[in-house]
mmCIF file of C-alpha atoms in Angstrom:
data_model
loop_
_atom_site.group_PDB
_atom_site.id
_atom_site.type_symbol
_atom_site.label_atom_id
_atom_site.label_comp_id
_atom_site.label_asym_id
_atom_site.label_seq_id
_atom_site.Cartn_x
_atom_site.Cartn_y
_atom_site.Cartn_z
ATOM 1 C CA MET P 12 -7.517 -36.663 32.915
ATOM 2 C CA THR P 13 -6.319 -35.106 29.677
ATOM 3 C CA THR P 14 -6.052 -31.352 29.536
ATOM 4 C CA ALA P 15 -7.162 -29.881 26.215
ATOM 5 C CA LYS P 16 -4.535 -27.865 24.415
ATOM 6 C CA TYR P 17 -5.443 -24.722 22.556
ATOM 7 C CA THR P 18 -3.261 -22.882 20.104
ATOM 8 C CA PHE P 19 -3.591 -19.258 19.170
ATOM 9 C CA PRO P 20 -1.810 -17.820 16.146
ATOM 10 C CA THR P 21 0.734 -15.072 16.454
ATOM 11 C CA ILE P 22 -0.598 -11.797 15.065
ATOM 12 C CA HIS P 23 2.010 -9.274 14.017
ATOM 13 C CA HIS P 24 1.410 -5.526 14.114
ATOM 14 C CA ARG P 25 3.796 -3.976 11.622
ATOM 15 C CA THR P 26 4.538 -0.848 9.650
ATOM 16 C CA ILE P 27 6.040 -0.647 6.169
ATOM 17 C CA GLU P 28 7.036 2.343 4.072
ATOM 18 C CA ILE P 29 4.923 2.727 0.934
ATOM 19 C CA ASP P 30 5.387 5.780 -1.277
ATOM 20 C CA GLY P 31 7.095 7.589 1.593
ATOM 21 C CA LEU P 32 4.258 6.828 4.055
ATOM 22 C CA GLU P 33 4.224 4.533 7.077
ATOM 23 C CA ILE P 34 1.453 2.018 6.481
ATOM 24 C CA PHE P 35 0.349 0.061 9.532
ATOM 25 C CA TYR P 36 -0.919 -3.482 9.018
ATOM 26 C CA ARG P 37 -1.853 -6.639 10.859
ATOM 27 C CA GLU P 38 -0.486 -9.917 9.563
ATOM 28 C CA ALA P 39 -0.843 -13.536 10.607
ATOM 29 C CA GLY P 40 -0.410 -17.021 9.169
ATOM 30 C CA ARG P 41 2.227 -18.627 6.966
ATOM 31 C CA THR P 42 3.407 -16.351 4.181
ATOM 32 C CA ASP P 43 3.423 -19.293 1.744
ATOM 33 C CA ALA P 44 -0.295 -19.970 2.348
ATOM 34 C CA PRO P 45 -3.068 -18.442 0.186
ATOM 35 C CA THR P 46 -3.546 -14.785 1.080
ATOM 36 C CA VAL P 47 -6.732 -13.148 2.313
ATOM 37 C CA LEU P 48 -6.495 -9.357 1.995
ATOM 38 C CA LEU P 49 -8.809 -7.559 4.425
ATOM 39 C CA LEU P 50 -9.846 -4.033 3.372
ATOM 40 C CA HIS P 51 -11.609 -1.953 6.000
ATOM 41 C CA GLY P 52 -14.378 0.612 5.826
ATOM 42 C CA PHE P 53 -15.192 4.042 7.253
ATOM 43 C CA PRO P 54 -14.584 5.248 9.916
ATOM 44 C CA THR P 55 -12.630 2.259 11.123
ATOM 45 C CA SER P 56 -9.335 0.521 10.316
ATOM 46 C CA SER P 57 -7.782 -2.948 10.383
ATOM 47 C CA HIS P 58 -9.034 -2.994 13.983
ATOM 48 C CA MET P 59 -12.399 -4.165 12.590
ATOM 49 C CA PHE P 60 -10.768 -7.492 11.667
ATOM 50 C CA ARG P 61 -9.171 -8.208 15.044
ATOM 51 C CA ASN P 62 -11.536 -11.134 15.720
ATOM 52 C CA LEU P 63 -11.474 -12.550 12.189
ATOM 53 C CA ILE P 64 -7.706 -12.641 11.701
ATOM 54 C CA PRO P 65 -6.867 -15.299 14.321
ATOM 55 C CA VAL P 66 -9.512 -17.761 13.123
ATOM 56 C CA LEU P 67 -8.273 -17.591 9.522
ATOM 57 C CA ALA P 68 -4.548 -17.580 10.277
ATOM 58 C CA ASP P 69 -4.321 -21.335 10.908
ATOM 59 C CA ARG P 70 -4.789 -22.004 7.175
ATOM 60 C CA TYR P 71 -4.254 -18.700 5.383
ATOM 61 C CA HIS P 72 -1.914 -15.761 5.171
ATOM 62 C CA VAL P 73 -4.027 -12.867 6.441
ATOM 63 C CA VAL P 74 -3.084 -9.223 5.863
ATOM 64 C CA ALA P 75 -5.044 -6.109 6.859
ATOM 65 C CA PRO P 76 -3.609 -2.616 6.166
ATOM 66 C CA ASP P 77 -4.822 0.771 7.414
ATOM 67 C CA TYR P 78 -5.284 3.389 4.679
ATOM 68 C CA PRO P 79 -3.483 6.731 5.018
ATOM 69 C CA GLY P 80 -5.509 8.938 7.352
ATOM 70 C CA PHE P 81 -7.052 5.919 9.073
ATOM 71 C CA GLY P 82 -5.995 3.931 12.107
ATOM 72 C CA LEU P 83 -2.275 3.841 12.765
ATOM 73 C CA SER P 84 -1.039 4.627 9.255
ATOM 74 C CA SER P 85 0.463 8.004 8.383
ATOM 75 C CA MET P 86 -1.878 10.952 8.072
ATOM 76 C CA PRO P 87 -0.098 13.330 5.684
ATOM 77 C CA SER P 88 -1.562 16.764 5.098
ATOM 78 C CA ARG P 89 -4.052 17.297 2.284
ATOM 79 C CA GLU P 90 -1.442 19.468 0.590
ATOM 80 C CA ASP P 91 1.063 16.588 0.536
ATOM 81 C CA PHE P 92 -1.259 13.702 -0.297
ATOM 82 C CA ALA P 93 -4.270 13.412 -2.580
ATOM 83 C CA TYR P 94 -6.911 11.661 -0.510
ATOM 84 C CA SER P 95 -8.854 9.636 -3.047
ATOM 85 C CA PHE P 96 -9.915 6.042 -3.569
ATOM 86 C CA GLU P 97 -7.727 5.810 -6.645
ATOM 87 C CA ARG P 98 -4.751 6.750 -4.490
ATOM 88 C CA TYR P 99 -5.788 4.238 -1.843
ATOM 89 C CA ALA P 100 -5.917 1.486 -4.463
ATOM 90 C CA GLU P 101 -2.447 2.503 -5.624
ATOM 91 C CA ILE P 102 -1.126 2.419 -2.051
ATOM 92 C CA VAL P 103 -2.618 -1.025 -1.384
ATOM 93 C CA ASP P 104 -1.362 -2.278 -4.753
ATOM 94 C CA ASN P 105 2.169 -1.135 -3.904
ATOM 95 C CA PHE P 106 1.751 -2.570 -0.415
ATOM 96 C CA VAL P 107 0.924 -6.106 -1.552
ATOM 97 C CA THR P 108 3.626 -5.928 -4.217
ATOM 98 C CA LYS P 109 6.247 -4.949 -1.634
ATOM 99 C CA LEU P 110 5.130 -7.857 0.553
ATOM 100 C CA GLY P 111 5.573 -10.201 -2.422
ATOM 101 C CA ILE P 112 1.881 -11.122 -2.614
ATOM 102 C CA ASN P 113 0.802 -11.894 -6.179
ATOM 103 C CA SER P 114 -2.672 -13.341 -5.612
ATOM 104 C CA TYR P 115 -5.335 -12.865 -2.958
ATOM 105 C CA THR P 116 -8.956 -13.218 -1.953
ATOM 106 C CA ILE P 117 -10.278 -9.786 -1.036
ATOM 107 C CA TYR P 118 -12.603 -9.102 1.887
ATOM 108 C CA VAL P 119 -14.201 -5.742 1.140
ATOM 109 C CA MET P 120 -16.356 -3.705 3.488
ATOM 110 C CA ASP P 121 -17.645 -0.159 2.878
ATOM 111 C CA TYR P 122 -14.574 1.846 1.679
ATOM 112 C CA GLY P 123 -12.831 -1.470 1.121
ATOM 113 C CA ALA P 124 -15.123 -2.126 -1.851
ATOM 114 C CA PRO P 125 -14.055 0.746 -4.125
ATOM 115 C CA THR P 126 -10.455 0.160 -3.042
ATOM 116 C CA GLY P 127 -10.556 -3.593 -3.618
ATOM 117 C CA PHE P 128 -12.571 -3.441 -6.826
ATOM 118 C CA ARG P 129 -10.065 -0.954 -8.233
ATOM 119 C CA LEU P 130 -7.345 -3.506 -7.438
ATOM 120 C CA ALA P 131 -9.390 -6.047 -9.384
ATOM 121 C CA LEU P 132 -9.527 -3.718 -12.402
ATOM 122 C CA ARG P 133 -5.762 -3.231 -12.194
ATOM 123 C CA HIS P 134 -4.903 -6.913 -11.760
ATOM 124 C CA PRO P 135 -7.890 -9.164 -12.473
ATOM 125 C CA GLU P 136 -5.623 -12.208 -12.621
ATOM 126 C CA ARG P 137 -4.633 -11.739 -8.972
ATOM 127 C CA ILE P 138 -8.161 -12.058 -7.552
ATOM 128 C CA THR P 139 -8.789 -15.593 -6.289
ATOM 129 C CA GLY P 140 -12.141 -14.705 -4.741
ATOM 130 C CA MET P 141 -14.219 -12.024 -3.063
ATOM 131 C CA ILE P 142 -15.893 -11.749 0.323
ATOM 132 C CA VAL P 143 -18.291 -8.805 0.256
ATOM 133 C CA GLN P 144 -19.654 -7.479 3.546
ATOM 134 C CA ASN P 145 -21.737 -4.323 3.105
ATOM 135 C CA GLY P 146 -19.423 -3.159 0.339
ATOM 136 C CA ASN P 147 -21.392 -1.578 -2.472
ATOM 137 C CA ALA P 148 -21.009 -1.641 -6.279
ATOM 138 C CA TYR P 149 -24.585 -0.908 -7.436
ATOM 139 C CA GLU P 150 -26.932 2.061 -7.509
ATOM 140 C CA GLU P 151 -29.508 -0.083 -5.683
ATOM 141 C CA GLY P 152 -27.158 -0.129 -2.705
ATOM 142 C CA LEU P 153 -27.265 3.639 -2.183
ATOM 143 C CA SER P 154 -29.955 4.380 0.407
ATOM 144 C CA PRO P 155 -31.530 7.824 1.051
ATOM 145 C CA PHE P 156 -28.593 8.347 3.434
ATOM 146 C CA TRP P 157 -26.619 9.227 0.288
ATOM 147 C CA ASP P 158 -28.902 12.090 -0.783
ATOM 148 C CA GLN P 159 -26.901 14.610 1.234
ATOM 149 C CA LEU P 160 -23.667 13.339 -0.286
ATOM 150 C CA LYS P 161 -25.148 13.535 -3.779
ATOM 151 C CA ALA P 162 -25.992 17.173 -3.092
ATOM 152 C CA TYR P 163 -22.327 17.687 -2.172
ATOM 153 C CA TRP P 164 -21.190 15.958 -5.373
ATOM 154 C CA ALA P 165 -23.468 18.175 -7.460
ATOM 155 C CA ASN P 166 -22.354 21.385 -5.758
ATOM 156 C CA ASN P 167 -19.010 21.354 -3.968
ATOM 157 C CA SER P 168 -19.683 24.463 -1.915
ATOM 158 C CA GLN P 169 -18.715 25.331 1.630
ATOM 159 C CA GLU P 170 -22.385 24.982 2.581
ATOM 160 C CA THR P 171 -22.791 21.441 1.243
ATOM 161 C CA ARG P 172 -19.405 20.472 2.691
ATOM 162 C CA ASP P 173 -20.209 21.840 6.130
ATOM 163 C CA ALA P 174 -23.561 20.026 6.120
ATOM 164 C CA LEU P 175 -21.658 16.726 6.255
ATOM 165 C CA ARG P 176 -19.469 17.530 9.251
ATOM 166 C CA PRO P 177 -21.907 15.936 11.741
ATOM 167 C CA LEU P 178 -21.225 12.568 10.070
ATOM 168 C CA MET P 179 -17.865 12.539 11.855
ATOM 169 C CA SER P 180 -19.407 13.011 15.308
ATOM 170 C CA LEU P 181 -19.281 10.402 18.045
ATOM 171 C CA ASP P 182 -23.059 9.996 17.888
ATOM 172 C CA VAL P 183 -22.942 9.046 14.207
ATOM 173 C CA THR P 184 -19.935 6.756 14.673
ATOM 174 C CA LYS P 185 -21.827 4.960 17.439
ATOM 175 C CA PHE P 186 -24.949 4.885 15.252
ATOM 176 C CA GLN P 187 -23.055 3.088 12.490
ATOM 177 C CA TYR P 188 -22.174 0.291 14.894
ATOM 178 C CA LEU P 189 -25.552 -0.075 16.596
ATOM 179 C CA ASP P 190 -28.168 0.720 13.942
ATOM 180 C CA GLY P 191 -29.943 -2.453 12.835
ATOM 181 C CA VAL P 192 -28.388 -4.580 15.595
ATOM 182 C CA ARG P 193 -30.897 -6.691 17.525
ATOM 183 C CA ASP P 194 -28.733 -7.357 20.574
ATOM 184 C CA GLN P 195 -26.520 -4.336 21.140
ATOM 185 C CA THR P 196 -24.703 -6.037 24.021
ATOM 186 C CA ARG P 197 -22.855 -8.020 21.340
ATOM 187 C CA VAL P 198 -21.083 -4.867 20.126
ATOM 188 C CA ASP P 199 -18.014 -3.701 22.041
ATOM 189 C CA PRO P 200 -18.311 0.038 22.833
ATOM 190 C CA ALA P 201 -14.533 0.304 22.428
ATOM 191 C CA ASN P 202 -15.171 0.182 18.668
ATOM 192 C CA TRP P 203 -16.661 3.641 18.305
ATOM 193 C CA LEU P 204 -14.359 5.116 20.943
ATOM 194 C CA TYR P 205 -11.309 3.756 19.090
ATOM 195 C CA ASP P 206 -12.513 5.028 15.723
ATOM 196 C CA GLN P 207 -13.496 8.412 17.089
ATOM 197 C CA GLN P 208 -10.078 9.213 18.488
ATOM 198 C CA PHE P 209 -8.672 9.045 14.960
ATOM 199 C CA LEU P 210 -11.521 11.058 13.450
ATOM 200 C CA ASP P 211 -10.943 13.738 16.086
ATOM 201 C CA ARG P 212 -7.293 14.324 15.131
ATOM 202 C CA PRO P 213 -6.689 17.889 13.898
ATOM 203 C CA GLY P 214 -7.232 17.963 10.144
ATOM 204 C CA ASN P 215 -8.853 14.556 9.831
ATOM 205 C CA ILE P 216 -12.404 15.803 9.314
ATOM 206 C CA GLU P 217 -11.219 17.757 6.253
ATOM 207 C CA ILE P 218 -9.603 14.568 4.957
ATOM 208 C CA GLN P 219 -12.853 12.666 5.405
ATOM 209 C CA LEU P 220 -14.810 15.399 3.622
ATOM 210 C CA ASP P 221 -12.386 15.147 0.698
ATOM 211 C CA LEU P 222 -13.052 11.408 0.558
ATOM 212 C CA PHE P 223 -16.814 11.969 0.714
ATOM 213 C CA PHE P 224 -16.508 14.186 -2.363
ATOM 214 C CA ASP P 225 -14.273 11.689 -4.143
ATOM 215 C CA TYR P 226 -16.801 8.907 -3.526
ATOM 216 C CA ARG P 227 -18.701 10.163 -6.572
ATOM 217 C CA ASN P 228 -15.901 8.659 -8.672
ATOM 218 C CA ASN P 229 -16.628 5.252 -7.167
ATOM 219 C CA VAL P 230 -20.226 5.444 -8.343
ATOM 220 C CA ALA P 231 -18.999 6.402 -11.825
ATOM 221 C CA LEU P 232 -16.890 3.219 -11.824
ATOM 222 C CA TYR P 233 -19.775 0.905 -10.914
ATOM 223 C CA PRO P 234 -20.254 -0.169 -14.571
ATOM 224 C CA GLN P 235 -16.569 -1.121 -14.793
ATOM 225 C CA PHE P 236 -16.715 -3.042 -11.526
ATOM 226 C CA GLN P 237 -19.791 -4.882 -12.774
ATOM 227 C CA GLN P 238 -18.079 -5.684 -16.082
ATOM 228 C CA PHE P 239 -15.218 -7.230 -14.116
ATOM 229 C CA PHE P 240 -17.742 -9.374 -12.221
ATOM 230 C CA ARG P 241 -19.350 -10.552 -15.469
ATOM 231 C CA ASP P 242 -16.105 -11.210 -17.258
ATOM 232 C CA ARG P 243 -14.175 -12.947 -14.483
ATOM 233 C CA GLN P 244 -16.959 -14.587 -12.405
ATOM 234 C CA PRO P 245 -14.776 -14.644 -9.256
ATOM 235 C CA PRO P 246 -15.865 -17.019 -6.499
ATOM 236 C CA THR P 247 -17.910 -14.684 -4.313
ATOM 237 C CA LEU P 248 -19.373 -14.854 -0.827
ATOM 238 C CA ILE P 249 -21.749 -12.051 0.176
ATOM 239 C CA VAL P 250 -22.393 -11.730 3.919
ATOM 240 C CA TRP P 251 -24.430 -8.559 4.304
ATOM 241 C CA GLY P 252 -26.086 -6.923 7.281
ATOM 242 C CA LYS P 253 -29.588 -6.642 5.842
ATOM 243 C CA ASN P 254 -30.649 -3.885 8.268
ATOM 244 C CA ASP P 255 -27.905 -1.519 7.092
ATOM 245 C CA SER P 256 -29.402 1.938 6.545
ATOM 246 C CA ILE P 257 -26.313 3.089 4.600
ATOM 247 C CA PHE P 258 -25.930 0.202 2.139
ATOM 248 C CA PRO P 259 -29.282 -1.636 2.171
ATOM 249 C CA ALA P 260 -29.924 -5.230 1.138
ATOM 250 C CA PRO P 261 -30.782 -4.521 -2.541
ATOM 251 C CA GLY P 262 -27.111 -3.650 -2.999
ATOM 252 C CA ALA P 263 -26.203 -7.175 -1.921
ATOM 253 C CA GLU P 264 -28.815 -8.824 -4.105
ATOM 254 C CA ALA P 265 -27.643 -6.877 -7.167
ATOM 255 C CA PHE P 266 -24.352 -8.815 -7.254
ATOM 256 C CA LYS P 267 -26.327 -11.900 -8.297
ATOM 257 C CA ARG P 268 -27.160 -10.240 -11.632
ATOM 258 C CA ASP P 269 -23.530 -10.261 -12.663
ATOM 259 C CA ILE P 270 -22.236 -13.222 -10.619
ATOM 260 C CA PRO P 271 -25.128 -15.723 -10.657
ATOM 261 C CA LYS P 272 -23.168 -18.275 -8.617
ATOM 262 C CA ALA P 273 -22.355 -15.803 -5.853
ATOM 263 C CA GLU P 274 -23.329 -17.123 -2.415
ATOM 264 C CA LEU P 275 -25.637 -14.597 -0.771
ATOM 265 C CA HIS P 276 -26.384 -14.500 2.950
ATOM 266 C CA LEU P 277 -28.457 -11.642 4.342
ATOM 267 C CA ILE P 278 -27.551 -11.388 8.011
ATOM 268 C CA ASP P 279 -29.864 -9.962 10.682
ATOM 269 C CA SER P 280 -27.510 -7.105 11.487
ATOM 270 C CA GLY P 281 -26.463 -3.634 10.406
ATOM 271 C CA HIS P 282 -23.490 -1.918 8.769
ATOM 272 C CA PHE P 283 -20.749 -3.552 10.866
ATOM 273 C CA ALA P 284 -22.275 -7.019 10.826
ATOM 274 C CA LEU P 285 -18.992 -8.726 11.710
ATOM 275 C CA GLU P 286 -19.144 -7.115 15.157
ATOM 276 C CA ASP P 287 -22.338 -8.733 16.411
ATOM 277 C CA ARG P 288 -22.718 -11.687 14.030
ATOM 278 C CA ALA P 289 -19.195 -13.090 13.876
ATOM 279 C CA ASP P 290 -20.552 -16.416 15.126
ATOM 280 C CA GLU P 291 -22.681 -16.623 11.982
ATOM 281 C CA ILE P 292 -20.381 -14.952 9.464
ATOM 282 C CA ILE P 293 -17.025 -16.536 10.290
ATOM 283 C CA PRO P 294 -18.145 -20.151 9.666
ATOM 284 C CA LEU P 295 -19.514 -19.030 6.285
ATOM 285 C CA ILE P 296 -16.142 -17.466 5.455
ATOM 286 C CA GLN P 297 -14.197 -20.532 6.596
ATOM 287 C CA ASP P 298 -16.383 -22.844 4.511
ATOM 288 C CA PHE P 299 -16.137 -20.556 1.467
ATOM 289 C CA LEU P 300 -12.342 -20.310 1.629
ATOM 290 C CA GLU P 301 -11.955 -24.039 2.172
ATOM 291 C CA ARG P 302 -13.888 -24.714 -1.043
ATOM 292 C CA THR P 303 -12.407 -21.958 -3.192
ATOM 293 C CA LEU P 304 -8.754 -21.945 -2.062
#
């Protein structure tokens, strides 16, 4: 009788100093293989990619950083660090440069989209492809959920700011993971508990409110992101939880206007579709990378 042998890649959990900050990141795979850069959303961290990294690491160099104020990266004070998506793009740009990475496919989810698409504007020649999972770049992708944030953008008052504080509660964090999910037993409750402990750090809610206000600058950049899509036509896979009440399905479909050859898959899931539909999404990613890298 022959015993089957299984191999599991080594996943490294590292920190590196970028612009005076300790940036935590997960890394796996051969460093001379094509790189897949995983950019997380709100309110999570590179933890959201813990199941994806090992299945890609056999063929690719996989890197997933935590942004400042998220996960295990530094959380400098608001007085010492300008929390903005432009600054996040700069940090990630310096991060990949310090690691010696000069080309990459980006996986963008939620906050990862404005961060990753800014990288694309900075260095379009470095983008070998895009995997978009509930990462918005179109007005059609802003659901009524965003009305309260738009009120904040229009009037940055203490009242409009305070109205958004409940979005950092445990109930809302849990909601983001479970809303639109058919079988909630597929979602590990440790997800929202892990995320919440970082949101609950003293000072972090103010950081998140600063980022909510800065998000208006992402919307202003949508035309530039879309111009990049039209000009460069990057190989693109869209795997989108179609039941997402934050970034609804029309935001996914809009990519096809500018990248007609984009591969679009609307998944029967919600915002964090990779959590409950990894069995459906990961084979799509593996097939896409095999053909494009």
